[in-house]
């Protein structure tokens, strides 16, 4: 059994190495490296393209609106910064406020020492006082508006109400740049009118000097929030009801108040509630005075930022798993947003947030899709290569290629199951019909049903049944020379991986069916194998069609479904092969345990578990050294050195071993390092820890050892025979040398001499013949047989001796006896050996009794006599110990004991002086290692 | 050998040729000879007659050498000397035979002179012991 290990949790490298180690999949190492390289190159190219595209689009202003709206959102959500407008005071006048009133307001305000008074717009009518105000009060700045005389004409400054002459008062252009998508965000620093640069109203009020380095507009800072600038009405200013601190040192802007119902200015902080122009000028002046003008980044910096974002995505793509990458995409985007917000709020820098977000998402999505596509492509390629490799490695070529193989299969199935006839039908791809693959004693024309449509009966019924469908009416045409028995006909669906591959129709006589143990199960096993063979045939045909077509080795016309089907079928094949291999290892005679280099059991088969359990050894609690010591004996130091030598020097090691509880059984303990076929041997030799572990094979060699003993015993017997024949020859020769020996005796000696020489020659010849026999084959022969016949033969062979001793052999046996697993001739010899000893020991005129009893687990033979007997200790020694003494009868009996034990039988014997001897021979069912019926 | 004291030697061997030829040799050497083909007959014979020495094969039918020697040990206070003349010459056989009560062991094939020498030695040793 495989010791459970969760390979799914192994890191990728380990699982790849595992696959390579067991030699099951083609080497994917190079493919993986190639995949990584291709991925990186493509991703880099994609990154560069993404960066440039977004940057160019940004330069083209494609993101202006979204950027502006996002900036407005940042402003609205930013904490209020009242310091921006802390030096500003607004005086709101009516729309029809008279120039005199304005003058009075200015004069009133001057009493409170304002820093500057700004008249944001010229009076509607000519007024000298407007100009003289500026002349009287140097801190007064006059606003002049722009006007266009005709549509499309270049704007010009509105004329002074009265000609000021050469002494031009201090003024600024009271104009506001056009809105961007309806929102006013910027203000003029200076205005170019008719070739001359004039300061904007705020610039003039702030005392800024117009220069080439000054940008023509600036971003107004609205962070103070709507309504944060203090204001007073013109009436209050005229009445003189003014708080001095409100005016002292402040920049006072005088202008029209917003009249409800009139269009105002939409700003980032008042998208829906328009702001008055006066208020806008207030924010703009505050912005200039506080120096907190908004700044945008240059194109180069924007490019750098976009590239940096893409680089971060690329790093994430390379360094993170696909799942983590996916999960982190949104938090990283949020971080970019927060950063953009922070830059605006704290440093008044407007980052290209939209471009950054776009770069992040496009790069992330692109990388993710690229990764998924590449992995899917690789997965598909691996599936194809695995399928291709499987078809070469696992599937025998000939079966799919040649129809002769199918004829052989039909013949084999017929012979094994004793069928009257058989036919294999396969389903036609893309249709619901079947066609013939091969048949024996029948063909497609013998099928009475002509449609061959497997959506109809009887095919449909067979598919619905979970076992072979016995057909009530003739499916195959009746056999003309039917010999009495009525043929039974069956239809069996052949499936593979849940798909209908075809059908198997066959006929069988009832007597034949009776002989098949577990008929339905047996047929199902055959059907499963045939289904797989049909699948291979179909697949091979698809491959050859595909190869001859334009699609290449594998057809993917069916797209993903076809690919998944191939993958599933490959997996099914692998599973089947693994199950087969596992069961082969499980059911093998060799006991196997595989340790990793650190002493953990990776795999152990049932036979090893049984052997070790029988000796109270727990493999899962043992290290390789413990196991070696327990089985091969010896000191820990010796085995430590041995293991070291094994790991670093040698690939294989063989030790003689015994199980602690069964010392009469002999084993060889092979230790080896499992190294995949076709390489790595040198690599493992130079780096021992690359080895997969230590494989222990415990091979039972009791039979071989016993066979050796058998040969030893035989040679000993021949030697003894030669010695026996030589002795009379020597004695006779000595007598012949005696001169005084009577001639009668001399003649007799000569006769003995000749006869014994002839005996010797015969003995030597027989020995030669015996040694030429394939003793191992004879020893190994075993199959289920009825013991009655061998027992009769043994009794008949001993009849003369039995008669000579006036004995009788009495057999008591049931009518029906269990089968025993043995070789027929060897079983006769075993019975003869037992009976010979009993006959030799039996007292004259007694009976030798043979009782045969069927038991639950087999059959027991009991042989007993009434005879002289010998002490039981000596008897046991003669039979079961390595003692050379004893009569030929006992030596034969010892060989019989060895033989019986090789068949798995248990043989016991006892003897008592004056009573006789008794033998019990117990055969268990199932000792042939296959199931057989009684 | 003193002719007035003819010694009787019992030969126990299932090989009739060997038994007969050895008997001739012993008779020529001046011994009386008894012959038995197996241990059982030898026991019957010893129940009726006395033997000065026994020459026996180890591998015998019905009652083998081991059981025969066991019987001798049990039956006689001073059993006659036993020379085992055996064809079974496996490892440890001589030791086993000596431990079972044999006084000397010779493995076939062995010349008549050697057997006679061993027989005389055993008889002399037996006389000295008396």
Short mmCIF file of N, CA, C and O in Angstrom, two decimals, chain A residues 716 719-721 723-732 734-735 738 740-741 744-745 748-749 752 755-756 805 840-841 868-871 874 877-878 883-891 917, chain B residues 13-22 24-25 28 40 57-67 70 85-93 96-97 100 107-113 115:
data_model
loop_
_atom_site.label_atom_id
_atom_site.label_comp_id
_atom_site.label_asym_id
_atom_site.label_seq_id
_atom_site.Cartn_x
_atom_site.Cartn_y
_atom_site.Cartn_z
N UNK A 716 23.89 -37.55 -1.61
CA UNK A 716 24.26 -38.38 -0.47
C UNK A 716 23.76 -39.80 -0.66
O UNK A 716 24.46 -40.78 -0.38
N UNK A 719 25.92 -41.52 -3.22
CA UNK A 719 27.21 -41.88 -2.61
C UNK A 719 27.05 -43.12 -1.73
O UNK A 719 27.87 -44.05 -1.77
N UNK A 720 25.99 -43.11 -0.96
CA UNK A 720 25.73 -44.26 -0.09
C UNK A 720 25.55 -45.53 -0.92
O UNK A 720 26.09 -46.59 -0.60
N UNK A 721 24.79 -45.40 -2.01
CA UNK A 721 24.57 -46.55 -2.90
C UNK A 721 25.88 -47.06 -3.47
O UNK A 721 26.12 -48.28 -3.53
N UNK A 723 28.81 -46.65 -2.16
CA UNK A 723 29.58 -47.29 -1.07
C UNK A 723 29.06 -48.71 -0.81
O UNK A 723 29.84 -49.64 -0.60
N UNK A 724 27.76 -48.85 -0.82
CA UNK A 724 27.16 -50.18 -0.57
C UNK A 724 27.57 -51.17 -1.65
O UNK A 724 27.85 -52.32 -1.38
N UNK A 725 27.59 -50.70 -2.89
CA UNK A 725 27.95 -51.62 -3.98
C UNK A 725 29.45 -51.90 -4.01
O UNK A 725 29.88 -52.99 -4.41
N UNK A 726 30.23 -50.92 -3.61
CA UNK A 726 31.67 -51.13 -3.65
C UNK A 726 32.16 -52.12 -2.59
O UNK A 726 33.12 -52.87 -2.81
N UNK A 727 31.48 -52.12 -1.45
CA UNK A 727 31.95 -52.96 -0.35
C UNK A 727 31.97 -54.45 -0.73
O UNK A 727 33.00 -55.12 -0.55
N UNK A 728 30.88 -55.02 -1.30
CA UNK A 728 30.97 -56.43 -1.72
C UNK A 728 32.05 -56.65 -2.77
O UNK A 728 32.70 -57.71 -2.77
N UNK A 729 32.25 -55.63 -3.62
CA UNK A 729 33.28 -55.79 -4.64
C UNK A 729 34.67 -55.91 -3.98
O UNK A 729 35.47 -56.78 -4.32
N UNK A 730 34.88 -55.02 -3.00
CA UNK A 730 36.18 -55.06 -2.30
C UNK A 730 36.35 -56.39 -1.57
O UNK A 730 37.41 -57.03 -1.65
N UNK A 731 35.29 -56.81 -0.87
CA UNK A 731 35.39 -58.06 -0.10
C UNK A 731 35.58 -59.27 -1.03
O UNK A 731 36.37 -60.17 -0.75
N UNK A 732 34.86 -59.24 -2.14
CA UNK A 732 34.98 -60.34 -3.09
C UNK A 732 36.37 -60.38 -3.71
O UNK A 732 36.98 -61.46 -3.86
N UNK A 734 39.07 -59.29 -2.33
CA UNK A 734 39.99 -59.81 -1.32
C UNK A 734 39.93 -61.35 -1.24
O UNK A 734 40.96 -62.02 -1.10
N UNK A 735 38.74 -61.89 -1.31
CA UNK A 735 38.59 -63.35 -1.24
C UNK A 735 39.21 -64.03 -2.45
O UNK A 735 39.84 -65.09 -2.34
N UNK A 738 42.61 -64.89 -2.15
CA UNK A 738 42.98 -66.01 -1.25
C UNK A 738 43.18 -67.27 -2.07
O UNK A 738 42.24 -67.75 -2.70
N UNK A 740 43.78 -70.31 -1.00
CA UNK A 740 43.17 -71.53 -0.45
C UNK A 740 41.64 -71.50 -0.49
O UNK A 740 40.99 -72.42 -0.03
N UNK A 741 41.10 -70.50 -1.08
CA UNK A 741 39.63 -70.42 -1.13
C UNK A 741 39.08 -71.46 -2.11
O UNK A 741 39.58 -71.59 -3.22
N UNK A 744 34.51 -73.26 -5.50
CA UNK A 744 33.06 -72.99 -5.45
C UNK A 744 32.81 -71.57 -4.96
O UNK A 744 32.02 -70.81 -5.51
N UNK A 745 33.56 -71.25 -3.90
CA UNK A 745 33.39 -69.90 -3.35
C UNK A 745 33.95 -68.84 -4.29
O UNK A 745 33.43 -67.73 -4.41
N UNK A 748 31.46 -68.15 -6.79
CA UNK A 748 30.39 -67.33 -6.21
C UNK A 748 30.83 -65.87 -6.09
O UNK A 748 30.07 -64.92 -6.37
N UNK A 749 32.11 -65.71 -5.66
CA UNK A 749 32.63 -64.33 -5.53
C UNK A 749 32.66 -63.61 -6.88
O UNK A 749 32.33 -62.42 -7.00
N UNK A 752 29.23 -62.54 -7.71
CA UNK A 752 28.85 -61.33 -6.94
C UNK A 752 29.54 -60.09 -7.51
O UNK A 752 28.94 -59.03 -7.69
N UNK A 755 27.92 -58.98 -10.69
CA UNK A 755 26.58 -58.41 -10.46
C UNK A 755 26.64 -57.01 -9.83
O UNK A 755 25.95 -56.09 -10.23
N UNK A 756 27.56 -56.89 -8.84
CA UNK A 756 27.61 -55.61 -8.14
C UNK A 756 28.23 -54.51 -9.01
O UNK A 756 27.87 -53.33 -8.89
N UNK A 805 3.80 -58.00 4.14
CA UNK A 805 3.79 -57.84 5.60
C UNK A 805 2.43 -58.18 6.19
O UNK A 805 2.18 -57.99 7.38
N UNK A 840 6.76 -49.96 6.88
CA UNK A 840 7.99 -50.52 7.46
C UNK A 840 7.88 -50.69 8.96
O UNK A 840 8.43 -51.63 9.54
N UNK A 841 7.16 -49.78 9.59
CA UNK A 841 7.07 -49.79 11.05
C UNK A 841 5.91 -50.66 11.57
O UNK A 841 5.93 -51.08 12.72
N UNK A 868 5.78 -50.60 15.76
CA UNK A 868 6.79 -50.59 16.83
C UNK A 868 7.00 -49.17 17.35
O UNK A 868 7.20 -48.96 18.52
N UNK A 869 7.02 -48.23 16.44
CA UNK A 869 7.25 -46.84 16.84
C UNK A 869 8.69 -46.60 17.25
O UNK A 869 9.46 -47.55 17.44
N UNK A 870 9.09 -45.38 17.34
CA UNK A 870 10.41 -45.03 17.85
C UNK A 870 10.21 -43.84 18.79
O UNK A 870 9.15 -43.20 18.75
N UNK A 871 11.22 -43.57 19.64
CA UNK A 871 11.04 -42.41 20.53
C UNK A 871 10.71 -41.16 19.72
O UNK A 871 11.32 -40.91 18.67
N UNK A 874 13.53 -38.70 18.62
CA UNK A 874 14.34 -39.15 17.48
C UNK A 874 13.53 -39.04 16.18
O UNK A 874 14.06 -38.64 15.14
N UNK A 877 13.51 -35.59 15.01
CA UNK A 877 14.83 -35.22 14.49
C UNK A 877 15.03 -35.79 13.08
O UNK A 877 15.51 -35.11 12.19
N UNK A 878 14.62 -37.01 12.90
CA UNK A 878 14.75 -37.64 11.57
C UNK A 878 13.99 -36.84 10.52
O UNK A 878 14.44 -36.68 9.39
N UNK A 883 19.68 -33.58 9.93
CA UNK A 883 20.46 -34.69 10.43
C UNK A 883 20.65 -35.67 9.28
O UNK A 883 19.71 -35.99 8.57
N UNK A 884 21.87 -36.14 9.11
CA UNK A 884 22.13 -36.97 7.93
C UNK A 884 21.80 -38.44 8.15
O UNK A 884 21.79 -39.22 7.22
N UNK A 885 21.60 -38.81 9.37
CA UNK A 885 21.38 -40.24 9.63
C UNK A 885 19.94 -40.62 9.31
O UNK A 885 19.07 -39.77 9.16
N UNK A 886 19.67 -41.90 9.24
CA UNK A 886 18.32 -42.35 8.95
C UNK A 886 18.31 -43.32 7.79
O UNK A 886 19.26 -43.41 7.02
N UNK A 887 17.19 -44.01 7.64
CA UNK A 887 17.07 -44.99 6.57
C UNK A 887 16.66 -44.29 5.28
O UNK A 887 16.22 -43.13 5.32
N UNK A 888 16.77 -44.99 4.13
CA UNK A 888 16.30 -44.37 2.87
C UNK A 888 14.84 -43.96 2.98
O UNK A 888 14.44 -42.94 2.41
N UNK A 889 14.03 -44.75 3.69
CA UNK A 889 12.62 -44.40 3.84
C UNK A 889 12.47 -43.04 4.53
O UNK A 889 11.66 -42.20 4.13
N UNK A 890 13.27 -42.84 5.56
CA UNK A 890 13.19 -41.55 6.27
C UNK A 890 13.71 -40.40 5.41
O UNK A 890 13.21 -39.28 5.48
N UNK A 891 14.74 -40.71 4.62
CA UNK A 891 15.24 -39.62 3.76
C UNK A 891 14.19 -39.21 2.73
O UNK A 891 14.00 -38.05 2.43
N UNK A 917 3.11 -45.02 14.56
CA UNK A 917 3.37 -43.67 14.06
C UNK A 917 2.09 -43.04 13.50
O UNK A 917 1.19 -43.75 13.07
N UNK B 13 23.28 -56.87 8.37
CA UNK B 13 23.35 -56.04 7.15
C UNK B 13 22.23 -56.46 6.22
O UNK B 13 22.00 -57.66 6.04
N UNK B 14 21.54 -55.53 5.66
CA UNK B 14 20.46 -55.87 4.72
C UNK B 14 21.01 -56.22 3.34
O UNK B 14 20.27 -56.71 2.49
N UNK B 15 22.31 -55.94 3.10
CA UNK B 15 22.92 -56.31 1.82
C UNK B 15 23.44 -57.74 1.95
O UNK B 15 24.45 -58.03 2.62
N UNK B 16 22.74 -58.66 1.30
CA UNK B 16 23.04 -60.09 1.46
C UNK B 16 24.45 -60.43 0.97
O UNK B 16 25.16 -61.23 1.62
N UNK B 17 24.88 -59.81 -0.13
CA UNK B 17 26.22 -60.09 -0.68
C UNK B 17 27.29 -59.69 0.33
O UNK B 17 28.23 -60.44 0.62
N UNK B 18 27.10 -58.52 0.84
CA UNK B 18 28.08 -57.99 1.78
C UNK B 18 28.17 -58.87 3.02
O UNK B 18 29.25 -59.20 3.51
N UNK B 19 26.95 -59.22 3.50
CA UNK B 19 26.87 -60.05 4.71
C UNK B 19 27.58 -61.39 4.48
O UNK B 19 28.39 -61.82 5.30
N UNK B 20 27.29 -61.97 3.31
CA UNK B 20 27.84 -63.29 3.03
C UNK B 20 29.36 -63.25 2.87
O UNK B 20 30.08 -64.09 3.42
N UNK B 21 29.86 -62.30 2.13
CA UNK B 21 31.29 -62.21 1.87
C UNK B 21 32.07 -61.91 3.16
O UNK B 21 33.15 -62.48 3.40
N UNK B 22 31.47 -61.01 3.98
CA UNK B 22 32.14 -60.71 5.25
C UNK B 22 32.18 -61.95 6.15
O UNK B 22 33.18 -62.21 6.85
N UNK B 24 32.39 -65.02 5.16
CA UNK B 24 33.46 -65.91 4.69
C UNK B 24 34.81 -65.44 5.23
O UNK B 24 35.62 -66.23 5.73
N UNK B 25 34.99 -64.09 5.12
CA UNK B 25 36.26 -63.55 5.63
C UNK B 25 36.43 -63.86 7.11
O UNK B 25 37.51 -64.26 7.55
N UNK B 28 37.10 -67.52 7.70
CA UNK B 28 38.48 -67.84 7.33
C UNK B 28 39.45 -67.37 8.42
O UNK B 28 40.51 -67.95 8.64
N UNK B 40 15.58 -56.14 13.55
CA UNK B 40 14.58 -56.95 14.23
C UNK B 40 15.05 -58.40 14.35
O UNK B 40 14.98 -59.01 15.43
N UNK B 57 25.48 -52.78 9.95
CA UNK B 57 25.24 -51.60 9.07
C UNK B 57 24.39 -50.61 9.88
O UNK B 57 23.67 -50.99 10.82
N UNK B 58 24.50 -49.36 9.58
CA UNK B 58 23.71 -48.35 10.31
C UNK B 58 22.32 -48.19 9.70
O UNK B 58 21.32 -48.06 10.41
N UNK B 59 22.28 -48.21 8.39
CA UNK B 59 20.99 -48.06 7.71
C UNK B 59 20.39 -49.44 7.50
O UNK B 59 20.79 -50.19 6.63
N UNK B 60 19.38 -49.73 8.33
CA UNK B 60 18.75 -51.05 8.27
C UNK B 60 17.25 -50.90 8.17
O UNK B 60 16.68 -49.94 8.72
N UNK B 61 16.59 -51.80 7.49
CA UNK B 61 15.13 -51.73 7.46
C UNK B 61 14.52 -52.16 8.80
O UNK B 61 15.16 -52.85 9.58
N UNK B 62 13.31 -51.76 8.96
CA UNK B 62 12.48 -52.09 10.13
C UNK B 62 13.06 -51.51 11.43
O UNK B 62 12.50 -50.59 12.00
N UNK B 63 14.14 -52.06 11.89
CA UNK B 63 14.80 -51.44 13.05
C UNK B 63 16.21 -51.06 12.60
O UNK B 63 17.00 -51.93 12.21
N UNK B 64 16.47 -49.77 12.61
CA UNK B 64 17.76 -49.31 12.07
C UNK B 64 18.86 -49.41 13.11
O UNK B 64 18.63 -49.85 14.25
N UNK B 65 20.03 -48.98 12.70
CA UNK B 65 21.20 -49.11 13.57
C UNK B 65 21.02 -48.38 14.89
O UNK B 65 21.40 -48.89 15.95
N UNK B 66 20.47 -47.21 14.83
CA UNK B 66 20.30 -46.43 16.05
C UNK B 66 19.41 -47.15 17.06
O UNK B 66 19.77 -47.27 18.23
N UNK B 67 18.29 -47.59 16.54
CA UNK B 67 17.36 -48.27 17.45
C UNK B 67 17.94 -49.60 17.96
O UNK B 67 17.71 -50.02 19.10
N UNK B 70 20.37 -48.77 20.61
CA UNK B 70 19.61 -48.40 21.81
C UNK B 70 19.13 -49.64 22.55
O UNK B 70 19.17 -49.74 23.77
N UNK B 85 29.67 -50.78 10.41
CA UNK B 85 30.25 -50.77 9.07
C UNK B 85 29.17 -50.20 8.15
O UNK B 85 28.25 -50.90 7.76
N UNK B 86 29.28 -48.93 7.87
CA UNK B 86 28.13 -48.26 7.22
C UNK B 86 28.50 -47.60 5.90
O UNK B 86 29.62 -47.14 5.70
N UNK B 87 27.50 -47.55 5.06
CA UNK B 87 27.66 -46.82 3.80
C UNK B 87 27.25 -45.35 3.97
O UNK B 87 27.53 -44.52 3.12
N UNK B 88 26.55 -45.06 5.06
CA UNK B 88 26.10 -43.67 5.29
C UNK B 88 27.21 -42.89 5.94
O UNK B 88 27.47 -43.02 7.12
N UNK B 89 27.89 -42.09 5.13
CA UNK B 89 29.09 -41.41 5.63
C UNK B 89 28.92 -39.90 5.61
O UNK B 89 29.83 -39.17 5.27
N UNK B 90 27.76 -39.47 5.99
CA UNK B 90 27.54 -38.01 5.98
C UNK B 90 28.26 -37.31 7.10
O UNK B 90 28.87 -37.95 7.98
N UNK B 91 28.17 -35.95 7.05
CA UNK B 91 28.85 -35.15 8.06
C UNK B 91 28.30 -35.45 9.44
O UNK B 91 27.08 -35.52 9.60
N UNK B 92 29.14 -35.68 10.37
CA UNK B 92 28.71 -35.93 11.75
C UNK B 92 28.21 -37.33 12.00
O UNK B 92 27.77 -37.63 13.11
N UNK B 93 28.25 -38.16 10.96
CA UNK B 93 27.69 -39.51 11.12
C UNK B 93 28.50 -40.32 12.12
O UNK B 93 27.93 -40.98 13.02
N UNK B 96 27.90 -39.29 15.66
CA UNK B 96 26.56 -39.69 16.06
C UNK B 96 26.51 -41.18 16.41
O UNK B 96 25.88 -41.59 17.39
N UNK B 97 27.18 -41.97 15.56
CA UNK B 97 27.19 -43.42 15.78
C UNK B 97 27.94 -43.77 17.07
O UNK B 97 27.48 -44.61 17.86
N UNK B 100 25.95 -43.00 19.99
CA UNK B 100 24.79 -43.89 20.15
C UNK B 100 25.18 -45.26 20.71
O UNK B 100 24.33 -46.12 20.92
N UNK B 107 33.66 -46.85 7.42
CA UNK B 107 32.75 -46.52 6.32
C UNK B 107 33.10 -47.33 5.09
O UNK B 107 34.28 -47.43 4.71
N UNK B 108 32.08 -47.89 4.48
CA UNK B 108 32.28 -48.66 3.25
C UNK B 108 32.72 -47.72 2.15
O UNK B 108 32.28 -46.55 2.15
N UNK B 109 33.51 -48.09 1.19
CA UNK B 109 34.14 -49.43 1.08
C UNK B 109 35.41 -49.53 1.92
O UNK B 109 36.19 -48.57 1.96
N UNK B 110 35.56 -50.66 2.54
CA UNK B 110 36.75 -50.87 3.37
C UNK B 110 37.23 -52.32 3.13
O UNK B 110 36.43 -53.23 2.96
N UNK B 111 38.55 -52.48 3.11
CA UNK B 111 39.13 -53.80 2.79
C UNK B 111 38.88 -54.78 3.94
O UNK B 111 38.75 -54.38 5.10
N UNK B 112 38.87 -56.06 3.60
CA UNK B 112 38.59 -57.11 4.58
C UNK B 112 39.63 -57.09 5.70
O UNK B 112 39.29 -57.25 6.89
N UNK B 113 40.86 -56.83 5.34
CA UNK B 113 41.94 -56.84 6.33
C UNK B 113 41.68 -55.77 7.40
O UNK B 113 41.90 -55.99 8.60
N UNK B 115 38.82 -54.57 8.27
CA UNK B 115 37.67 -54.97 9.10
C UNK B 115 38.14 -55.98 10.15
O UNK B 115 37.83 -55.88 11.34
#
